[in-house]
CSV table of C-alpha atoms in Angstrom, one decimal:
chain,number,residue,atom,x,y,z
A,8,MET,CA,19.6,79.0,204.0
A,9,SER,CA,18.7,81.9,206.1
A,10,THR,CA,15.9,80.5,208.2
A,11,ASN,CA,16.0,81.5,211.8
A,12,GLY,CA,18.4,79.6,214.1
A,13,ILE,CA,20.1,77.6,211.4
A,14,GLY,CA,23.8,77.9,211.7
A,15,THR,CA,27.1,76.3,210.7
A,16,GLU,CA,27.6,73.0,208.9
A,17,LEU,CA,27.3,69.9,211.1
A,18,ILE,CA,27.3,67.0,208.7
A,19,GLU,CA,28.7,67.1,205.2
A,20,VAL,CA,28.0,64.2,202.9
A,21,VAL,CA,30.3,63.9,199.9
A,22,ASP,CA,29.7,61.4,197.1
A,23,LEU,CA,28.4,58.8,199.5
A,24,LYS,CA,28.0,55.3,198.0
A,25,LYS,CA,26.8,52.1,199.4
A,26,ASP,CA,26.6,48.7,197.7
A,27,PHE,CA,25.1,45.5,199.1
A,28,GLY,CA,26.9,42.9,197.1
A,29,LYS,CA,26.0,43.7,193.5
A,30,LEU,CA,23.1,45.9,194.5
A,31,SER,CA,24.0,49.5,194.5
A,32,VAL,CA,21.7,51.3,197.0
A,33,LEU,CA,23.3,54.7,197.3
A,34,LYS,CA,24.9,56.0,194.1
A,35,GLY,CA,26.6,59.2,195.2
A,36,ILE,CA,24.8,61.3,197.7
A,37,ASN,CA,25.9,64.9,198.3
A,38,THR,CA,24.3,67.2,200.9
A,39,THR,CA,25.1,69.3,203.9
A,40,ILE,CA,23.2,69.4,207.1
A,41,LYS,CA,23.5,72.5,209.2
A,42,LYS,CA,23.0,73.1,212.9
A,43,GLY,CA,19.3,73.6,213.8
A,44,GLU,CA,18.0,72.1,210.6
A,45,VAL,CA,15.2,69.5,210.6
A,46,VAL,CA,15.8,67.6,207.4
A,47,VAL,CA,13.0,65.2,206.4
A,48,VAL,CA,14.0,62.5,204.0
A,49,VAL,CA,11.1,61.0,202.0
A,50,GLY,CA,10.9,58.6,199.1
A,51,PRO,CA,9.5,55.3,197.9
A,52,SER,CA,10.6,52.1,199.7
A,53,GLY,CA,13.9,50.8,198.3
A,54,SER,CA,15.0,54.3,197.4
A,55,GLY,CA,17.9,54.1,199.9
A,56,LYS,CA,16.7,56.7,202.4
A,57,SER,CA,17.1,54.4,205.5
A,58,THR,CA,20.5,53.3,204.2
A,59,PHE,CA,21.5,56.9,203.8
A,60,LEU,CA,20.5,57.6,207.4
A,61,ARG,CA,22.3,54.6,208.7
A,62,CYS,CA,25.4,55.6,206.8
A,63,LEU,CA,25.5,58.9,208.7
A,64,ASN,CA,26.4,57.1,211.9
A,65,LEU,CA,28.2,54.2,210.2
A,66,LEU,CA,25.6,51.6,211.2
A,67,GLU,CA,26.2,50.8,207.6
A,68,THR,CA,29.7,51.1,206.4
A,69,PRO,CA,29.8,53.2,203.2
A,70,THR,CA,31.3,51.7,200.1
A,71,GLY,CA,32.7,55.1,199.1
A,72,GLY,CA,32.6,58.8,199.8
A,73,LYS,CA,32.8,60.8,203.0
A,74,VAL,CA,30.6,61.6,206.0
A,75,ILE,CA,32.2,64.6,207.6
A,76,PHE,CA,30.7,65.2,211.1
A,77,GLU,CA,32.0,68.1,213.1
A,78,GLY,CA,35.1,68.2,210.9
A,79,VAL,CA,35.9,64.5,211.1
A,80,ASP,CA,35.4,62.0,208.3
A,81,LEU,CA,33.5,59.2,209.9
A,82,ALA,CA,33.9,56.9,206.9
A,83,ASP,CA,37.7,57.0,207.5
A,84,LYS,CA,38.7,53.6,209.0
A,85,LYS,CA,41.1,55.4,211.4
A,86,THR,CA,38.2,57.4,213.0
A,87,ASN,CA,37.1,56.1,216.4
A,88,ILE,CA,33.4,55.9,215.5
A,89,ASP,CA,32.3,55.0,219.0
A,90,LEU,CA,33.4,58.5,220.2
A,91,HIS,CA,31.5,60.3,217.5
A,92,ARG,CA,28.4,58.2,217.8
A,93,GLN,CA,28.0,59.6,221.3
A,94,LYS,CA,27.2,62.9,219.6
A,95,MET,CA,24.7,61.4,217.1
A,96,GLY,CA,21.6,59.9,218.7
A,97,MET,CA,19.5,57.5,216.8
A,98,VAL,CA,15.8,56.5,217.1
A,99,PHE,CA,14.7,53.3,215.4
A,100,GLN,CA,11.5,52.1,213.9
A,101,HIS,CA,11.3,49.3,216.4
A,102,PHE,CA,12.4,51.4,219.4
A,103,ASN,CA,15.1,48.9,220.5
A,104,LEU,CA,14.8,49.6,224.2
A,105,PHE,CA,16.9,47.2,226.3
A,106,PRO,CA,14.2,44.7,227.6
A,107,HIS,CA,16.4,43.6,230.6
A,108,MET,CA,16.7,47.0,232.0
A,109,THR,CA,14.2,49.4,233.6
A,110,ILE,CA,13.3,52.6,231.7
A,111,LEU,CA,15.6,54.6,234.0
A,112,LYS,CA,18.4,52.1,233.5
A,113,ASN,CA,17.9,52.3,229.7
A,114,MET,CA,18.5,56.0,229.9
A,115,THR,CA,21.3,56.2,232.4
A,116,ILE,CA,23.6,53.3,231.3
A,117,ALA,CA,25.2,55.2,228.4
A,118,PRO,CA,25.8,58.5,230.2
A,119,MET,CA,27.3,56.5,233.2
A,120,LYS,CA,29.5,54.2,231.2
A,121,LEU,CA,30.5,56.6,228.4
A,122,GLN,CA,30.5,60.0,229.9
A,123,ASN,CA,31.5,59.0,233.4
A,124,LYS,CA,28.5,60.6,235.0
A,125,SER,CA,27.6,59.5,238.5
A,126,ALA,CA,24.4,57.6,239.0
A,127,ALA,CA,22.8,60.6,240.7
A,128,GLU,CA,23.7,62.9,237.9
A,129,ALA,CA,22.6,60.5,235.2
A,130,GLU,CA,19.3,59.8,237.0
A,131,LYS,CA,18.5,63.4,237.5
A,132,LEU,CA,19.0,64.1,233.8
A,133,ALA,CA,16.9,61.0,232.9
A,134,MET,CA,14.1,62.0,235.2
A,135,GLU,CA,14.0,65.5,233.7
A,136,MET,CA,13.8,64.0,230.3
A,137,LEU,CA,11.1,61.6,231.3
A,138,SER,CA,9.0,64.4,232.8
A,139,ARG,CA,9.3,66.3,229.5
A,140,VAL,CA,7.6,63.4,227.7
A,141,GLY,CA,5.2,62.7,230.5
A,142,LEU,CA,6.6,59.4,231.6
A,143,ALA,CA,8.3,60.1,234.9
A,144,ASP,CA,6.0,57.8,236.7
A,145,ARG,CA,7.2,54.8,234.5
A,146,ALA,CA,10.8,55.2,235.4
A,147,ASN,CA,11.0,51.9,237.2
A,148,ALA,CA,8.9,50.0,234.7
A,149,TYR,CA,10.3,47.6,232.1
A,150,PRO,CA,9.9,48.2,228.4
A,151,SER,CA,7.5,45.3,228.0
A,152,GLN,CA,5.0,47.2,230.3
A,153,LEU,CA,4.9,50.2,228.0
A,154,SER,CA,2.7,50.9,224.9
A,155,GLY,CA,4.4,51.4,221.5
A,156,GLY,CA,4.1,55.2,221.7
A,157,GLN,CA,5.5,55.2,225.2
A,158,LYS,CA,8.4,53.1,224.1
A,159,GLN,CA,9.3,55.4,221.3
A,160,ARG,CA,9.1,58.4,223.6
A,161,VAL,CA,11.5,56.7,225.9
A,162,ALA,CA,13.8,55.8,223.0
A,163,ILE,CA,13.9,59.4,222.0
A,164,VAL,CA,14.8,60.7,225.4
A,165,ARG,CA,17.3,57.8,225.9
A,166,ALA,CA,19.1,59.2,222.9
A,167,LEU,CA,18.8,62.7,224.3
A,168,CYS,CA,20.4,61.7,227.6
A,169,MET,CA,23.7,61.5,225.8
A,170,GLN,CA,23.1,65.2,224.8
A,171,PRO,CA,23.8,64.6,221.2
A,172,ASP,CA,24.4,67.3,218.5
A,173,VAL,CA,22.1,65.6,216.1
A,174,LEU,CA,19.3,63.1,216.3
A,175,LEU,CA,18.7,60.6,213.5
A,176,PHE,CA,15.2,59.2,213.2
A,177,ASP,CA,14.6,56.0,211.1
A,178,GLU,CA,10.9,55.9,210.4
A,179,PRO,CA,10.1,56.5,214.1
A,180,THR,CA,6.3,56.1,213.7
A,181,SER,CA,6.1,53.3,211.1
A,182,ALA,CA,5.7,50.6,213.7
A,183,LEU,CA,3.1,52.4,215.8
A,184,ASP,CA,-0.6,51.9,216.0
A,185,PRO,CA,-2.2,54.9,214.4
A,186,GLU,CA,-3.5,56.4,217.6
A,187,MET,CA,0.0,56.5,219.0
A,188,VAL,CA,1.6,58.3,216.1
A,189,GLY,CA,0.6,61.7,217.4
A,190,GLU,CA,2.2,61.6,220.8
A,191,VAL,CA,5.6,60.7,219.2
A,192,LEU,CA,5.3,63.4,216.5
A,193,GLU,CA,4.5,65.9,219.2
A,194,VAL,CA,7.7,65.1,221.1
A,195,MET,CA,9.7,65.5,217.9
A,196,GLN,CA,8.0,68.8,217.1
A,197,ASP,CA,9.0,70.1,220.5
A,198,LEU,CA,12.6,69.1,220.0
A,199,ALA,CA,12.6,70.8,216.6
A,200,LYS,CA,11.3,74.0,218.2
A,201,GLU,CA,14.1,73.9,220.7
A,202,GLY,CA,16.5,73.9,217.8
A,203,LEU,CA,17.8,70.3,217.9
A,204,THR,CA,19.3,69.3,214.6
A,205,MET,CA,17.3,66.3,213.3
A,206,VAL,CA,17.4,64.1,210.2
A,207,VAL,CA,14.1,62.3,209.9
A,208,VAL,CA,13.3,59.5,207.5
A,209,THR,CA,9.5,59.4,207.5
A,210,HIS,CA,6.3,58.7,205.8
A,211,GLU,CA,4.4,61.3,207.8
A,212,MET,CA,4.0,64.0,205.2
A,213,GLY,CA,2.0,66.3,207.4
A,214,PHE,CA,4.9,66.3,210.0
A,215,ALA,CA,7.4,66.7,207.2
A,216,LYS,CA,5.7,69.7,205.8
A,217,GLU,CA,5.0,71.4,209.1
A,218,VAL,CA,8.1,70.7,211.1
A,219,GLY,CA,10.8,70.2,208.4
A,220,THR,CA,13.1,73.0,207.4
A,221,ARG,CA,14.2,71.1,204.3
A,222,GLY,CA,12.8,68.2,202.4
A,223,ILE,CA,15.0,65.6,200.6
A,224,PHE,CA,13.4,63.3,198.1
A,225,MET,CA,15.3,60.2,197.3
A,226,ASP,CA,14.7,57.7,194.5
A,227,GLY,CA,16.9,54.9,193.1
A,228,GLY,CA,19.9,55.8,195.3
A,229,HIS,CA,20.0,59.4,194.4
A,230,ILE,CA,18.8,62.7,195.9
A,231,VAL,CA,16.4,63.7,193.2
A,232,GLU,CA,15.1,66.9,194.7
A,233,GLU,CA,15.7,69.0,197.8
A,234,ASN,CA,14.0,72.2,198.8
A,235,ASN,CA,12.3,74.1,201.6
A,236,PRO,CA,9.1,72.4,202.7
A,237,LYS,CA,6.7,74.8,201.1
A,238,GLU,CA,8.2,74.5,197.6
A,239,PHE,CA,9.0,70.8,198.2
A,240,PHE,CA,5.4,69.9,198.9
A,241,GLU,CA,3.4,72.6,197.0
A,242,ASN,CA,5.5,73.1,194.0
A,243,PRO,CA,7.6,70.0,193.3
A,244,GLN,CA,9.7,70.2,190.2
A,245,HIS,CA,10.9,66.6,189.4
A,246,PRO,CA,8.2,64.4,187.8
A,247,ARG,CA,9.2,61.5,190.2
A,248,LEU,CA,8.5,63.7,193.3
A,249,LYS,CA,5.2,64.9,191.7
A,250,GLU,CA,4.2,61.3,191.2
A,251,PHE,CA,5.3,60.3,194.7
A,252,LEU,CA,3.4,63.1,196.4
A,253,SER,CA,0.3,62.5,194.4
A,254,LYS,CA,0.2,59.0,195.7
A,255,VAL,CA,0.9,59.8,199.4
A,256,LEU,CA,-0.8,63.1,200.0
B,3,MET,CA,11.1,0.7,249.3
B,4,PHE,CA,10.5,-1.5,246.3
B,5,PHE,CA,10.2,-4.6,248.5
B,6,LEU,CA,7.5,-3.3,250.8
B,7,ASN,CA,4.6,-5.0,249.1
B,8,ALA,CA,6.2,-8.4,249.3
B,9,GLY,CA,5.9,-8.5,253.1
B,10,GLN,CA,8.2,-8.8,256.1
B,11,SER,CA,10.7,-11.3,254.8
B,12,SER,CA,11.5,-9.1,251.8
B,13,TRP,CA,12.0,-6.2,254.2
B,14,ASP,CA,14.5,-8.3,256.2
B,15,LYS,CA,16.3,-9.2,252.9
B,16,PHE,CA,16.5,-5.5,252.1
B,17,VAL,CA,18.0,-4.6,255.4
B,18,GLY,CA,20.4,-7.5,255.1
B,19,ASP,CA,21.5,-6.4,251.6
B,20,PHE,CA,21.9,-2.8,252.9
B,21,VAL,CA,24.1,-3.9,255.8
B,22,PHE,CA,26.1,-6.3,253.6
B,23,ASN,CA,26.7,-3.9,250.7
B,24,LEU,CA,27.1,-0.6,252.4
B,25,ILE,CA,27.8,-1.0,256.1
B,26,GLU,CA,30.1,-4.0,256.3
B,27,LYS,CA,33.8,-3.1,255.8
B,28,ASP,CA,32.7,0.5,255.4
B,29,ARG,CA,31.8,-0.2,251.8
B,30,TRP,CA,29.7,3.0,251.8
B,31,LYS,CA,33.0,4.9,251.6
B,32,TYR,CA,33.4,3.8,248.0
B,33,LEU,CA,30.2,5.6,247.1
B,34,TRP,CA,30.9,8.6,249.4
B,35,ASN,CA,34.4,9.1,248.0
B,36,GLY,CA,33.2,8.4,244.5
B,37,LEU,CA,30.5,11.0,244.8
B,38,GLY,CA,33.1,13.5,245.8
B,39,VAL,CA,35.2,12.7,242.7
B,40,THR,CA,32.2,12.9,240.4
B,41,LEU,CA,31.1,16.3,241.8
B,42,LYS,CA,34.6,17.7,241.7
B,43,ILE,CA,35.1,16.7,238.1
B,44,THR,CA,31.6,18.0,237.1
B,45,LEU,CA,32.0,21.3,238.9
B,46,PHE,CA,35.4,22.2,237.4
B,47,ALA,CA,34.5,20.8,234.0
B,48,VAL,CA,31.4,23.0,234.0
B,49,LEU,CA,33.4,26.1,234.8
B,50,LEU,CA,36.0,25.2,232.2
B,51,GLY,CA,33.3,24.5,229.7
B,52,ILE,CA,31.6,27.9,230.3
B,53,LEU,CA,34.9,29.7,229.9
B,54,ILE,CA,35.8,27.9,226.6
B,55,GLY,CA,32.2,28.1,225.4
B,56,MET,CA,31.9,31.8,226.0
B,57,VAL,CA,35.1,32.6,224.2
B,58,VAL,CA,34.3,30.4,221.2
B,59,ALA,CA,30.7,31.7,221.0
B,60,ILE,CA,31.9,35.3,220.9
B,61,VAL,CA,34.5,34.6,218.3
B,62,ARG,CA,32.0,32.7,216.2
B,63,SER,CA,29.2,35.3,216.4
B,64,THR,CA,31.6,38.2,215.9
B,65,HIS,CA,32.8,36.5,212.7
B,66,ASP,CA,29.2,35.8,211.6
B,67,MET,CA,28.1,39.5,212.3
B,68,THR,CA,31.2,41.4,211.1
B,69,GLY,CA,33.2,39.0,209.0
B,70,LYS,CA,36.3,39.7,211.1
B,71,MET,CA,38.4,37.2,213.1
B,72,LYS,CA,38.7,34.7,210.2
B,73,ILE,CA,41.6,32.7,211.6
B,74,PRO,CA,40.2,32.4,215.2
B,75,ASN,CA,36.9,31.4,213.7
B,76,PHE,CA,38.5,28.7,211.7
B,77,ILE,CA,40.3,27.3,214.7
B,78,CYS,CA,37.0,27.4,216.7
B,79,LYS,CA,35.2,25.6,213.9
B,80,ALA,CA,37.8,22.9,213.8
B,81,TYR,CA,37.6,22.5,217.6
B,82,LEU,CA,33.8,22.2,217.4
B,83,SER,CA,34.0,19.7,214.6
B,84,VAL,CA,36.5,17.4,216.3
B,85,ILE,CA,34.8,17.5,219.7
B,86,ARG,CA,31.3,17.1,218.5
B,87,GLY,CA,32.3,14.5,215.9
B,88,THR,CA,33.9,12.0,218.2
B,89,PRO,CA,32.6,10.2,221.3
B,90,VAL,CA,33.5,11.7,224.7
B,91,MET,CA,34.8,8.4,225.9
B,92,VAL,CA,37.3,8.2,223.1
B,93,GLN,CA,38.3,11.8,223.9
B,94,LEU,CA,38.8,10.8,227.6
B,95,LEU,CA,41.0,7.9,226.7
B,96,ILE,CA,43.1,9.9,224.3
B,97,ALA,CA,43.4,12.6,226.9
B,98,TYR,CA,44.7,10.1,229.5
B,99,PHE,CA,46.8,7.7,227.4
B,100,VAL,CA,48.0,10.0,224.6
B,101,ILE,CA,48.1,13.7,225.6
B,102,PHE,CA,48.4,14.0,229.4
B,103,THR,CA,50.8,11.1,230.0
B,104,SER,CA,53.0,13.0,232.4
B,105,PRO,CA,52.9,11.5,235.9
B,106,GLY,CA,52.7,15.0,237.3
B,107,ILE,CA,49.2,15.4,236.3
B,108,SER,CA,46.5,13.7,238.4
B,109,LYS,CA,43.7,11.5,236.9
B,110,VAL,CA,41.1,13.9,238.3
B,111,MET,CA,42.8,16.8,236.5
B,112,VAL,CA,42.8,14.8,233.2
B,113,ALA,CA,39.1,14.1,233.6
B,114,ILE,CA,38.4,17.8,234.3
B,115,LEU,CA,40.3,18.9,231.2
B,116,ALA,CA,38.7,16.2,229.0
B,117,PHE,CA,35.2,16.8,230.1
B,118,GLY,CA,35.6,20.6,230.2
B,119,ILE,CA,37.0,20.7,226.7
B,120,ASN,CA,34.2,18.5,225.6
B,121,SER,CA,31.5,20.5,227.3
B,122,GLY,CA,33.0,23.8,226.0
B,123,ALA,CA,32.0,22.8,222.4
B,124,TYR,CA,28.4,22.2,223.3
B,125,VAL,CA,28.2,25.3,225.6
B,126,ALA,CA,29.7,27.4,222.7
B,127,GLU,CA,26.9,26.4,220.4
B,128,ILE,CA,24.3,27.1,223.1
B,129,PHE,CA,25.8,30.5,223.8
B,130,ARG,CA,26.1,31.3,220.1
B,131,SER,CA,22.4,30.4,219.4
B,132,GLY,CA,21.6,32.7,222.4
B,133,ILE,CA,23.6,35.6,220.9
B,134,MET,CA,22.1,35.0,217.5
B,135,SER,CA,18.5,34.9,219.0
B,136,ILE,CA,18.9,38.6,220.2
B,137,ASP,CA,17.3,41.0,217.7
B,138,LYS,CA,19.9,42.9,215.6
B,139,GLY,CA,18.2,46.1,216.7
B,140,GLN,CA,19.5,45.6,220.2
B,141,PHE,CA,23.1,45.6,218.9
B,142,GLU,CA,22.5,48.6,216.7
B,143,ALA,CA,20.9,50.5,219.6
B,144,GLY,CA,23.9,49.8,221.8
B,145,ARG,CA,26.4,50.9,219.1
B,146,SER,CA,24.4,54.0,218.2
B,147,LEU,CA,24.6,55.2,221.8
B,148,GLY,CA,28.4,55.0,221.4
B,149,PHE,CA,29.1,51.7,223.1
B,150,SER,CA,32.0,49.7,221.6
B,151,TYR,CA,31.5,46.3,220.2
B,152,VAL,CA,32.8,44.7,223.5
B,153,GLN,CA,30.6,46.9,225.7
B,154,THR,CA,27.6,46.2,223.6
B,155,MET,CA,28.2,42.5,223.9
B,156,THR,CA,28.8,42.5,227.6
B,157,LEU,CA,26.2,45.1,228.7
B,158,ILE,CA,23.4,44.5,226.3
B,159,ILE,CA,23.6,41.2,224.3
B,160,MET,CA,25.1,38.7,226.7
B,161,PRO,CA,22.7,39.3,229.6
B,162,GLN,CA,19.8,38.7,227.3
B,163,ALA,CA,21.4,35.8,225.6
B,164,LEU,CA,22.2,34.1,228.8
B,165,LYS,CA,18.6,34.4,230.0
B,166,ASN,CA,17.4,32.8,226.7
B,167,VAL,CA,19.8,29.9,226.9
B,168,LEU,CA,19.5,29.1,230.6
B,169,PRO,CA,17.3,26.0,230.1
B,170,ALA,CA,19.7,24.6,227.4
B,171,LEU,CA,22.7,25.4,229.6
B,172,GLY,CA,21.2,23.7,232.6
B,173,ASN,CA,20.5,20.6,230.5
B,174,GLU,CA,24.1,20.5,229.4
B,175,PHE,CA,25.3,20.5,233.0
B,176,ILE,CA,22.9,17.7,233.8
B,177,VAL,CA,24.3,15.7,230.8
B,178,LEU,CA,27.8,16.4,231.9
B,179,LEU,CA,27.2,15.2,235.5
B,180,LYS,CA,26.0,11.9,234.0
B,181,GLU,CA,28.7,11.7,231.4
B,182,THR,CA,31.4,11.7,234.0
B,183,SER,CA,30.3,8.2,234.9
B,184,ILE,CA,32.7,6.9,232.3
B,185,SER,CA,35.6,8.2,234.3
B,186,GLY,CA,36.2,4.6,235.5
B,187,TYR,CA,37.7,3.9,232.1
B,188,ILE,CA,40.8,5.8,233.2
B,189,ALA,CA,40.7,4.0,236.5
B,190,LEU,CA,39.2,6.9,238.4
B,191,GLU,CA,37.1,5.9,241.3
B,192,ASP,CA,34.0,8.1,240.7
B,193,LEU,CA,30.5,7.3,241.9
B,194,THR,CA,29.8,4.7,239.2
B,195,LYS,CA,33.1,3.0,239.7
B,196,GLY,CA,32.5,3.0,243.5
B,197,GLY,CA,29.3,1.1,243.0
B,198,ASP,CA,30.9,-1.3,240.6
B,199,ILE,CA,33.7,-2.0,243.1
B,200,ILE,CA,31.1,-2.9,245.7
B,201,ARG,CA,29.4,-5.2,243.2
B,202,SER,CA,32.7,-7.0,242.5
B,203,GLN,CA,33.2,-7.5,246.3
B,204,THR,CA,29.7,-8.6,247.3
B,205,PHE,CA,28.6,-10.3,244.0
B,206,ASN,CA,25.4,-8.4,244.5
B,207,ALA,CA,24.8,-6.3,241.4
B,208,MET,CA,21.3,-4.9,242.1
B,209,PHE,CA,21.8,-3.2,245.4
B,210,PRO,CA,25.0,-1.1,244.8
B,211,LEU,CA,24.0,-0.2,241.2
B,212,ILE,CA,20.5,0.9,242.1
B,213,THR,CA,21.9,3.0,244.9
B,214,VAL,CA,24.3,4.6,242.5
B,215,ALA,CA,21.4,5.4,240.1
B,216,VAL,CA,19.4,6.9,242.9
B,217,ILE,CA,22.2,9.1,244.0
B,218,TYR,CA,22.6,10.4,240.4
B,219,TRP,CA,18.9,11.0,240.2
B,220,ILE,CA,18.8,13.0,243.4
B,221,PHE,CA,21.5,15.3,242.1
B,222,VAL,CA,19.9,15.7,238.7
B,223,ALA,CA,16.4,16.3,240.1
B,224,GLY,CA,17.9,18.8,242.6
B,225,LEU,CA,19.7,20.6,239.8
B,226,SER,CA,16.6,20.7,237.6
B,227,HIS,CA,14.7,22.2,240.5
B,228,LEU,CA,17.3,24.9,241.2
B,229,LEU,CA,17.3,25.8,237.5
B,230,THR,CA,13.5,26.2,237.5
B,231,ILE,CA,13.6,28.5,240.4
B,232,PHE,CA,16.5,30.5,238.9
B,233,GLU,CA,14.7,30.8,235.5
B,234,ARG,CA,11.5,32.0,237.2
B,235,ARG,CA,13.4,34.6,239.1
B,236,LEU,CA,15.1,35.9,236.0
B,237,ARG,CA,11.8,36.1,234.2
B,238,THR,CA,10.0,38.0,236.9
B,239,SER,CA,12.8,40.6,236.9
B,240,GLU,CA,11.4,41.7,233.5
B,241,HIS,CA,7.7,42.0,234.4
């Protein structure tokens, strides 16, 4: 790809397989994610797209294949996954903020414990991040006092406080009330503009088309089609993608 | 108190019983010293129980979540099965007459070990239910930030789990305080035994035993009250 700002390989996925017991969910995934890309992964439910995403940071242990991140195979049992996860942020469908900590603490605990940042340093960074998403005034609130959209914005900047090289989004707007989807997508769009590498599993086709630099369509544990967003959405080749798009668009 | 309605002569009898059972020959010392023994056993057994319970709970839930630690998990399960499948009094007697027979070990120590090991089994299951009650997403969020398994457990899961199980844990301590009343079976002079000794000296059953009951009740009620305050404080920290 020659799109502006897209650089070297960041994640290389080689013949990735994942079985849950007898059920084969990923049947050999091959793809490469480059720096600065915004890869949107779409597909019907049960197609394996969330499992694919969760295999990238080993929240699911692959049954076979490789996930090479910055030159290291994460699927190798000898790899210290904790170290590499610090460089891959993740945003979940259900936010997963820590309810027993304030928003500020949610954001500073990982940089302080894992990157040996001082409280002052970590808080400064967290406050900058919170200001960016318009939530600086909620720093001392607890997650239960926030709306869904606010929680997800905090979850995104919590991941950013670790200054990751890639951010993985697992259906980040699926659990939100419709009127809150926009505020979260806006934050994601800003991050994409700044050149953050993102892999986004989503049902938001408008966002995928507008912000994505590449679309991946998964079905039955395979990548069925991948292309730039314009071709992907306007000129789909595979009949399954055509059918899928006709249903969701 | 319970004699007040019956008039002056009952009051006199109450005062007479009080003096006879507690004041004469310093018999109150049986209760006072017994209370000390009861509290000592309970306090250290609680601490031992928490320690054992925490370790067993972490082993068990680690096994449940990751499939690792098969052998430690097996040992823990055997421990839980034996302790929860036999009466605590039988355990106490076995501890005293079979296991810790060395004269170098005091009876109080035997009781602390027996009650602590017993309580550990119940506390373990309380902790485990607390850990399992935390949404899996919390664990994944911790790990995805780069925290290790142990860091995720101690920084994110356990603080929340502890809060969830506090009422059950408090109840276990109350049960333990009362359970130590069987310590007399290994000839320990705890609060209950103290009351019983007075009964055997004065041939008055009601006064010393009711007094013992009231003392237990005061401690249990006090403990319940403290727990309520503590729980409320934990809850307000979230809102």
